[in-house]
Structure formats: C-alpha cells, structure tokens
Amino acid sequence: MSLYVVVGAGPVGRETARLLGEEGHDVILTSRSVGSHALRNVRAVQADATDASALSCVCRGADAIFMCAMAAYHRWPTDFFPIIDGAVQAAEAVGAKLIVLGNLYGYGENTENPLRPDLPLDPSSKKGTARTIMWQRAARANAPAIEIRSSDYLGHGAISYFSLVALPSVIEGKPVAFIGDLHATHAWTFTKDVARTLVAASRYTGEWGRAFHVPSQHASPRELIRKTAAMLGREVSEARSYSIPEMEALGMHELIEMKYLFESPLLVDSSDAETLLGVKASSLEEMIADTLQDHL
C-alpha cells in the first residue's frame, strides 16, 4: 500500500481520498480548511498549498500528490499560480508523482471538435490562459505529471454553471434560464468519474507528461434541464437563454467570457482514458440523481 496526498477537499478531492482509502492506502487529505470527515484510512491535515515548504512536509513519503485544490473563480489568473507552484515544488522535493485536476478551457474557442487530449492548448480567455500556464508549469516539473481534464460538473456538491444558473429554478419549479444555445450538445462530467479517473491515472505505466479526458456524457442543456425536472416530478414550463445584457445586469460577469463553451456543440473524446485507464462514464441519470441527492 502507498501513501497519497490529496490537495483540496472539495467534492472531487474528498471522493478521490475516499476511493484511495477504500483501497487500503494511507491517505492525507489537506486544504486550508479541510474540516472533519469519516473516511476510512484518510487523515485530515490542515495546510496551505501555496506554502511549498509546509506542503512538502505533509507530503513526505508520498507516492503521488493529487492537485485538486481550487481558487475563487474570479481570481484564477492570480490565485491559481501559487497553488500549482506549491504542489510542483512539493512533488519535486519528496520525489512524488503529480496528478493535476484540470479542465477544457485551455483549448480555446477555435479548436477542433470533438476535443482530444493531444490537441494544442490555444486559450481564448483569461481563465483558459491560467489553466494552460498551470499545466505548463506542472509539465516542466522535475517530477512525473499528468493532467486530468474534465468538462462541466454534475454531482452532489458540485459548483458549476448548471448548478448555479439553471438548477435552482428547476428545483423550485420556476421558468428556467441558462446560457448559450440550449440545443447545442454539451459534455457533462460526473465528479465521481473525475475521482475515478484521477485514481486510475496514478497507476498509469505509460509515458507521463500528458493529459487524459474524463469520460463524460453528452446532452444539450435543454435535455439536461428536462431530465432533471422529470426526476423531480416537475415539468419545465419555459427554458430560455440569457442575453449578455441580462447576464451583465445579474452580475454574471465571470460567465460571459466563457459563454462560448455553450454557444456550439462541445464534444469530448475520452477514448484514451477508457482504453488506457479503464474508466467509463456513469449514466446521465446517475449523474443527475447524485446532483439532486438532497432533493429527491
């Protein structure tokens, strides 16, 4: 059995720690406010990922470090870099592998579709640029690194465009508004599938310095809204798309630059992860049920 450190105690970090602990590994789950838990073989240790020296002490003896920490969405271009630098320096200091939780923003607006993990990163947003630089710093590390890239989250406790913008109205049975083209097929990623992919990647025996896509399900926002409402026993009386002036008036400034992700189909090729890591996507129904865990 190995020692693993999971940096970041959000839904993905906790599920990753749980999976590793259930396998019998010694696991440290760490963040600035990690809190208590009842996970088997998992120790909670409070630490700040931006403090490379302190994080290195926490990670001493670790086989791998899972970098699942998040920064406030509006502060990605500033706050993410000290976090990834701390994780990289800790991995180098203790001789651990580094598995980075990433997303699709780095491919930019003008990339191919479906997205493949071997496509060049060409970001067209500040957030995409931040994610690209993060991976470049990890890939240059004197430690083996892999990035696991996910699309928009579904799952219990996940904070995503769907959970913030559309889900509250679906739950309350009110008219629903979302962003982009509601008919455009979009990739949705289950937080538990993200954790499974992270754990599987830690065992990858091929060449590192590469990325994998989390196996995801594809459905238009309108279809996702309809299926979610049906699971709650409700009907959607109306579903429409916000205009940019409406988004500005509602304070959705951070969503506007990423609106392009929903204006045309966003398809994800995860065949590498399925073949090489043995991970499959959960059903869309399972993803929705987990998202609605507190409402069913």
PDB file of N, CA, C and O in Angstrom, residues 139-186:
ATOM      1  N   ALA A 139       4.001  20.348 -16.219  1.00  0.00           N
ATOM      2  CA  ALA A 139       4.672  19.508 -17.210  1.00  0.00           C
ATOM      3  C   ALA A 139       6.178  19.725 -17.220  1.00  0.00           C
ATOM      4  O   ALA A 139       6.940  18.819 -17.576  1.00  0.00           O
ATOM      5  N   ARG A 140       6.635  20.915 -16.825  1.00  0.00           N
ATOM      6  CA  ARG A 140       8.075  21.206 -16.780  1.00  0.00           C
ATOM      7  C   ARG A 140       8.724  20.755 -15.479  1.00  0.00           C
ATOM      8  O   ARG A 140       9.954  20.860 -15.328  1.00  0.00           O
ATOM      9  N   ALA A 141       7.948  20.258 -14.557  1.00  0.00           N
ATOM     10  CA  ALA A 141       8.478  19.890 -13.242  1.00  0.00           C
ATOM     11  C   ALA A 141       9.463  18.729 -13.343  1.00  0.00           C
ATOM     12  O   ALA A 141       9.409  17.908 -14.262  1.00  0.00           O
ATOM     13  N   ASN A 142      10.361  18.668 -12.367  1.00  0.00           N
ATOM     14  CA  ASN A 142      11.264  17.519 -12.247  1.00  0.00           C
ATOM     15  C   ASN A 142      10.568  16.406 -11.469  1.00  0.00           C
ATOM     16  O   ASN A 142      11.104  15.850 -10.521  1.00  0.00           O
ATOM     17  N   ALA A 143       9.364  16.127 -11.900  1.00  0.00           N
ATOM     18  CA  ALA A 143       8.547  15.068 -11.320  1.00  0.00           C
ATOM     19  C   ALA A 143       7.549  14.648 -12.396  1.00  0.00           C
ATOM     20  O   ALA A 143       7.088  15.494 -13.169  1.00  0.00           O
ATOM     21  N   PRO A 144       7.205  13.367 -12.469  1.00  0.00           N
ATOM     22  CA  PRO A 144       6.233  12.932 -13.478  1.00  0.00           C
ATOM     23  C   PRO A 144       4.881  13.599 -13.233  1.00  0.00           C
ATOM     24  O   PRO A 144       4.406  13.656 -12.100  1.00  0.00           O
ATOM     25  N   ALA A 145       4.263  14.117 -14.298  1.00  0.00           N
ATOM     26  CA  ALA A 145       2.992  14.821 -14.146  1.00  0.00           C
ATOM     27  C   ALA A 145       1.994  14.373 -15.206  1.00  0.00           C
ATOM     28  O   ALA A 145       2.357  14.097 -16.351  1.00  0.00           O
ATOM     29  N   ILE A 146       0.752  14.316 -14.801  1.00  0.00           N
ATOM     30  CA  ILE A 146      -0.373  14.034 -15.696  1.00  0.00           C
ATOM     31  C   ILE A 146      -1.482  15.013 -15.351  1.00  0.00           C
ATOM     32  O   ILE A 146      -1.681  15.355 -14.177  1.00  0.00           O
ATOM     33  N   GLU A 147      -2.203  15.495 -16.376  1.00  0.00           N
ATOM     34  CA  GLU A 147      -3.371  16.330 -16.120  1.00  0.00           C
ATOM     35  C   GLU A 147      -4.636  15.582 -16.522  1.00  0.00           C
ATOM     36  O   GLU A 147      -4.711  14.990 -17.601  1.00  0.00           O
ATOM     37  N   ILE A 148      -5.637  15.638 -15.670  1.00  0.00           N
ATOM     38  CA  ILE A 148      -6.940  15.028 -15.920  1.00  0.00           C
ATOM     39  C   ILE A 148      -7.920  16.166 -16.176  1.00  0.00           C
ATOM     40  O   ILE A 148      -8.200  16.965 -15.283  1.00  0.00           O
ATOM     41  N   ARG A 149      -8.440  16.246 -17.395  1.00  0.00           N
ATOM     42  CA  ARG A 149      -9.275  17.371 -17.802  1.00  0.00           C
ATOM     43  C   ARG A 149     -10.745  16.963 -17.848  1.00  0.00           C
ATOM     44  O   ARG A 149     -11.091  15.957 -18.455  1.00  0.00           O
ATOM     45  N   SER A 150     -11.563  17.772 -17.217  1.00  0.00           N
ATOM     46  CA  SER A 150     -12.994  17.488 -17.146  1.00  0.00           C
ATOM     47  C   SER A 150     -13.785  18.618 -17.778  1.00  0.00           C
ATOM     48  O   SER A 150     -13.302  19.742 -17.921  1.00  0.00           O
ATOM     49  N   SER A 151     -15.037  18.310 -18.134  1.00  0.00           N
ATOM     50  CA  SER A 151     -15.958  19.323 -18.622  1.00  0.00           C
ATOM     51  C   SER A 151     -16.785  19.825 -17.447  1.00  0.00           C
ATOM     52  O   SER A 151     -16.397  19.679 -16.288  1.00  0.00           O
ATOM     53  N   ASP A 152     -17.939  20.403 -17.706  1.00  0.00           N
ATOM     54  CA  ASP A 152     -18.773  20.987 -16.652  1.00  0.00           C
ATOM     55  C   ASP A 152     -19.323  19.907 -15.729  1.00  0.00           C
ATOM     56  O   ASP A 152     -19.839  18.885 -16.186  1.00  0.00           O
ATOM     57  N   TYR A 153     -19.238  20.167 -14.441  1.00  0.00           N
ATOM     58  CA  TYR A 153     -19.548  19.155 -13.426  1.00  0.00           C
ATOM     59  C   TYR A 153     -21.054  18.932 -13.220  1.00  0.00           C
ATOM     60  O   TYR A 153     -21.858  19.858 -13.220  1.00  0.00           O
ATOM     61  N   LEU A 154     -21.368  17.663 -12.980  1.00  0.00           N
ATOM     62  CA  LEU A 154     -22.600  17.251 -12.324  1.00  0.00           C
ATOM     63  C   LEU A 154     -22.185  16.406 -11.135  1.00  0.00           C
ATOM     64  O   LEU A 154     -21.145  15.758 -11.164  1.00  0.00           O
ATOM     65  N   GLY A 155     -23.001  16.405 -10.083  1.00  0.00           N
ATOM     66  CA  GLY A 155     -22.680  15.618  -8.899  1.00  0.00           C
ATOM     67  C   GLY A 155     -23.011  16.387  -7.634  1.00  0.00           C
ATOM     68  O   GLY A 155     -23.111  17.629  -7.642  1.00  0.00           O
ATOM     69  N   HIS A 156     -23.163  15.657  -6.559  1.00  0.00           N
ATOM     70  CA  HIS A 156     -23.545  16.269  -5.285  1.00  0.00           C
ATOM     71  C   HIS A 156     -22.471  17.243  -4.800  1.00  0.00           C
ATOM     72  O   HIS A 156     -21.292  16.896  -4.709  1.00  0.00           O
ATOM     73  N   GLY A 157     -22.874  18.455  -4.525  1.00  0.00           N
ATOM     74  CA  GLY A 157     -21.942  19.461  -4.028  1.00  0.00           C
ATOM     75  C   GLY A 157     -21.135  20.166  -5.092  1.00  0.00           C
ATOM     76  O   GLY A 157     -20.358  21.070  -4.774  1.00  0.00           O
ATOM     77  N   ALA A 158     -21.294  19.766  -6.353  1.00  0.00           N
ATOM     78  CA  ALA A 158     -20.514  20.388  -7.419  1.00  0.00           C
ATOM     79  C   ALA A 158     -21.000  21.808  -7.677  1.00  0.00           C
ATOM     80  O   ALA A 158     -22.203  22.067  -7.706  1.00  0.00           O
ATOM     81  N   ILE A 159     -20.068  22.709  -7.873  1.00  0.00           N
ATOM     82  CA  ILE A 159     -20.399  24.086  -8.232  1.00  0.00           C
ATOM     83  C   ILE A 159     -20.062  24.264  -9.706  1.00  0.00           C
ATOM     84  O   ILE A 159     -18.900  24.177 -10.109  1.00  0.00           O
ATOM     85  N   SER A 160     -21.083  24.467 -10.505  1.00  0.00           N
ATOM     86  CA  SER A 160     -20.907  24.563 -11.956  1.00  0.00           C
ATOM     87  C   SER A 160     -21.922  25.546 -12.511  1.00  0.00           C
ATOM     88  O   SER A 160     -22.821  26.010 -11.803  1.00  0.00           O
ATOM     89  N   TYR A 161     -21.801  25.860 -13.795  1.00  0.00           N
ATOM     90  CA  TYR A 161     -22.782  26.748 -14.418  1.00  0.00           C
ATOM     91  C   TYR A 161     -24.191  26.189 -14.267  1.00  0.00           C
ATOM     92  O   TYR A 161     -25.137  26.922 -13.979  1.00  0.00           O
ATOM     93  N   PHE A 162     -24.344  24.884 -14.463  1.00  0.00           N
ATOM     94  CA  PHE A 162     -25.675  24.289 -14.369  1.00  0.00           C
ATOM     95  C   PHE A 162     -26.222  24.408 -12.949  1.00  0.00           C
ATOM     96  O   PHE A 162     -27.368  24.811 -12.740  1.00  0.00           O
ATOM     97  N   SER A 163     -25.403  24.070 -11.952  1.00  0.00           N
ATOM     98  CA  SER A 163     -25.887  24.091 -10.569  1.00  0.00           C
ATOM     99  C   SER A 163     -26.167  25.507 -10.087  1.00  0.00           C
ATOM    100  O   SER A 163     -27.052  25.723  -9.260  1.00  0.00           O
ATOM    101  N   LEU A 164     -25.435  26.484 -10.599  1.00  0.00           N
ATOM    102  CA  LEU A 164     -25.615  27.866 -10.163  1.00  0.00           C
ATOM    103  C   LEU A 164     -26.724  28.591 -10.921  1.00  0.00           C
ATOM    104  O   LEU A 164     -27.488  29.356 -10.329  1.00  0.00           O
ATOM    105  N   VAL A 165     -26.814  28.351 -12.223  1.00  0.00           N
ATOM    106  CA  VAL A 165     -27.698  29.154 -13.068  1.00  0.00           C
ATOM    107  C   VAL A 165     -29.065  28.502 -13.285  1.00  0.00           C
ATOM    108  O   VAL A 165     -30.100  29.159 -13.166  1.00  0.00           O
ATOM    109  N   ALA A 166     -29.076  27.206 -13.619  1.00  0.00           N
ATOM    110  CA  ALA A 166     -30.327  26.547 -14.006  1.00  0.00           C
ATOM    111  C   ALA A 166     -30.975  25.745 -12.888  1.00  0.00           C
ATOM    112  O   ALA A 166     -32.198  25.762 -12.723  1.00  0.00           O
ATOM    113  N   LEU A 167     -30.174  25.026 -12.116  1.00  0.00           N
ATOM    114  CA  LEU A 167     -30.721  24.062 -11.165  1.00  0.00           C
ATOM    115  C   LEU A 167     -31.666  24.667 -10.126  1.00  0.00           C
ATOM    116  O   LEU A 167     -32.711  24.072  -9.838  1.00  0.00           O
ATOM    117  N   PRO A 168     -31.355  25.820  -9.522  1.00  0.00           N
ATOM    118  CA  PRO A 168     -32.288  26.357  -8.525  1.00  0.00           C
ATOM    119  C   PRO A 168     -33.704  26.550  -9.062  1.00  0.00           C
ATOM    120  O   PRO A 168     -34.681  26.244  -8.372  1.00  0.00           O
ATOM    121  N   SER A 169     -33.829  27.027 -10.302  1.00  0.00           N
ATOM    122  CA  SER A 169     -35.161  27.226 -10.885  1.00  0.00           C
ATOM    123  C   SER A 169     -35.840  25.893 -11.164  1.00  0.00           C
ATOM    124  O   SER A 169     -37.060  25.768 -10.989  1.00  0.00           O
ATOM    125  N   VAL A 170     -35.074  24.884 -11.602  1.00  0.00           N
ATOM    126  CA  VAL A 170     -35.661  23.564 -11.839  1.00  0.00           C
ATOM    127  C   VAL A 170     -36.216  23.005 -10.529  1.00  0.00           C
ATOM    128  O   VAL A 170     -37.335  22.486 -10.475  1.00  0.00           O
ATOM    129  N   ILE A 171     -35.442  23.111  -9.466  1.00  0.00           N
ATOM    130  CA  ILE A 171     -35.859  22.584  -8.163  1.00  0.00           C
ATOM    131  C   ILE A 171     -37.119  23.289  -7.665  1.00  0.00           C
ATOM    132  O   ILE A 171     -38.025  22.657  -7.120  1.00  0.00           O
ATOM    133  N   GLU A 172     -37.190  24.596  -7.891  1.00  0.00           N
ATOM    134  CA  GLU A 172     -38.331  25.371  -7.413  1.00  0.00           C
ATOM    135  C   GLU A 172     -39.514  25.341  -8.365  1.00  0.00           C
ATOM    136  O   GLU A 172     -40.571  25.912  -8.073  1.00  0.00           O
ATOM    137  N   GLY A 173     -39.362  24.679  -9.514  1.00  0.00           N
ATOM    138  CA  GLY A 173     -40.447  24.608 -10.481  1.00  0.00           C
ATOM    139  C   GLY A 173     -40.725  25.916 -11.182  1.00  0.00           C
ATOM    140  O   GLY A 173     -41.840  26.161 -11.647  1.00  0.00           O
ATOM    141  N   LYS A 174     -39.711  26.776 -11.294  1.00  0.00           N
ATOM    142  CA  LYS A 174     -39.862  28.078 -11.937  1.00  0.00           C
ATOM    143  C   LYS A 174     -39.353  28.015 -13.382  1.00  0.00           C
ATOM    144  O   LYS A 174     -38.629  27.091 -13.748  1.00  0.00           O
ATOM    145  N   PRO A 175     -39.709  28.990 -14.209  1.00  0.00           N
ATOM    146  CA  PRO A 175     -39.141  29.057 -15.563  1.00  0.00           C
ATOM    147  C   PRO A 175     -37.614  29.097 -15.487  1.00  0.00           C
ATOM    148  O   PRO A 175     -37.040  29.779 -14.632  1.00  0.00           O
ATOM    149  N   VAL A 176     -36.965  28.365 -16.380  1.00  0.00           N
ATOM    150  CA  VAL A 176     -35.519  28.183 -16.321  1.00  0.00           C
ATOM    151  C   VAL A 176     -34.830  29.005 -17.397  1.00  0.00           C
ATOM    152  O   VAL A 176     -35.269  29.040 -18.547  1.00  0.00           O
ATOM    153  N   ALA A 177     -33.759  29.675 -17.025  1.00  0.00           N
ATOM    154  CA  ALA A 177     -32.899  30.362 -17.986  1.00  0.00           C
ATOM    155  C   ALA A 177     -31.480  29.847 -17.821  1.00  0.00           C
ATOM    156  O   ALA A 177     -31.027  29.556 -16.711  1.00  0.00           O
ATOM    157  N   PHE A 178     -30.772  29.717 -18.950  1.00  0.00           N
ATOM    158  CA  PHE A 178     -29.391  29.247 -18.929  1.00  0.00           C
ATOM    159  C   PHE A 178     -28.606  30.104 -19.906  1.00  0.00           C
ATOM    160  O   PHE A 178     -29.043  31.193 -20.283  1.00  0.00           O
ATOM    161  N   ILE A 179     -27.444  29.657 -20.305  1.00  0.00           N
ATOM    162  CA  ILE A 179     -26.591  30.446 -21.193  1.00  0.00           C
ATOM    163  C   ILE A 179     -26.320  29.685 -22.476  1.00  0.00           C
ATOM    164  O   ILE A 179     -26.329  28.450 -22.507  1.00  0.00           O
ATOM    165  N   GLY A 180     -26.089  30.418 -23.561  1.00  0.00           N
ATOM    166  CA  GLY A 180     -25.723  29.802 -24.824  1.00  0.00           C
ATOM    167  C   GLY A 180     -26.905  29.221 -25.568  1.00  0.00           C
ATOM    168  O   GLY A 180     -28.065  29.563 -25.338  1.00  0.00           O
ATOM    169  N   ASP A 181     -26.588  28.302 -26.489  1.00  0.00           N
ATOM    170  CA  ASP A 181     -27.586  27.616 -27.302  1.00  0.00           C
ATOM    171  C   ASP A 181     -28.092  26.406 -26.526  1.00  0.00           C
ATOM    172  O   ASP A 181     -27.345  25.447 -26.324  1.00  0.00           O
ATOM    173  N   LEU A 182     -29.340  26.423 -26.110  1.00  0.00           N
ATOM    174  CA  LEU A 182     -29.865  25.342 -25.282  1.00  0.00           C
ATOM    175  C   LEU A 182     -30.004  24.033 -26.037  1.00  0.00           C
ATOM    176  O   LEU A 182     -30.205  22.987 -25.425  1.00  0.00           O
ATOM    177  N   HIS A 183     -29.879  24.085 -27.378  1.00  0.00           N
ATOM    178  CA  HIS A 183     -29.994  22.868 -28.186  1.00  0.00           C
ATOM    179  C   HIS A 183     -28.620  22.261 -28.524  1.00  0.00           C
ATOM    180  O   HIS A 183     -28.556  21.168 -29.103  1.00  0.00           O
ATOM    181  N   ALA A 184     -27.539  22.960 -28.193  1.00  0.00           N
ATOM    182  CA  ALA A 184     -26.195  22.500 -28.557  1.00  0.00           C
ATOM    183  C   ALA A 184     -25.744  21.376 -27.622  1.00  0.00           C
ATOM    184  O   ALA A 184     -25.747  21.532 -26.398  1.00  0.00           O
ATOM    185  N   THR A 185     -25.331  20.267 -28.185  1.00  0.00           N
ATOM    186  CA  THR A 185     -24.859  19.139 -27.386  1.00  0.00           C
ATOM    187  C   THR A 185     -23.620  19.539 -26.589  1.00  0.00           C
ATOM    188  O   THR A 185     -22.708  20.196 -27.110  1.00  0.00           O
ATOM    189  N   HIS A 186     -23.584  19.136 -25.324  1.00  0.00           N
ATOM    190  CA  HIS A 186     -22.517  19.563 -24.418  1.00  0.00           C
ATOM    191  C   HIS A 186     -22.051  18.373 -23.586  1.00  0.00           C
ATOM    192  O   HIS A 186     -22.845  17.492 -23.245  1.00  0.00           O
TER     193      HIS A 186
END
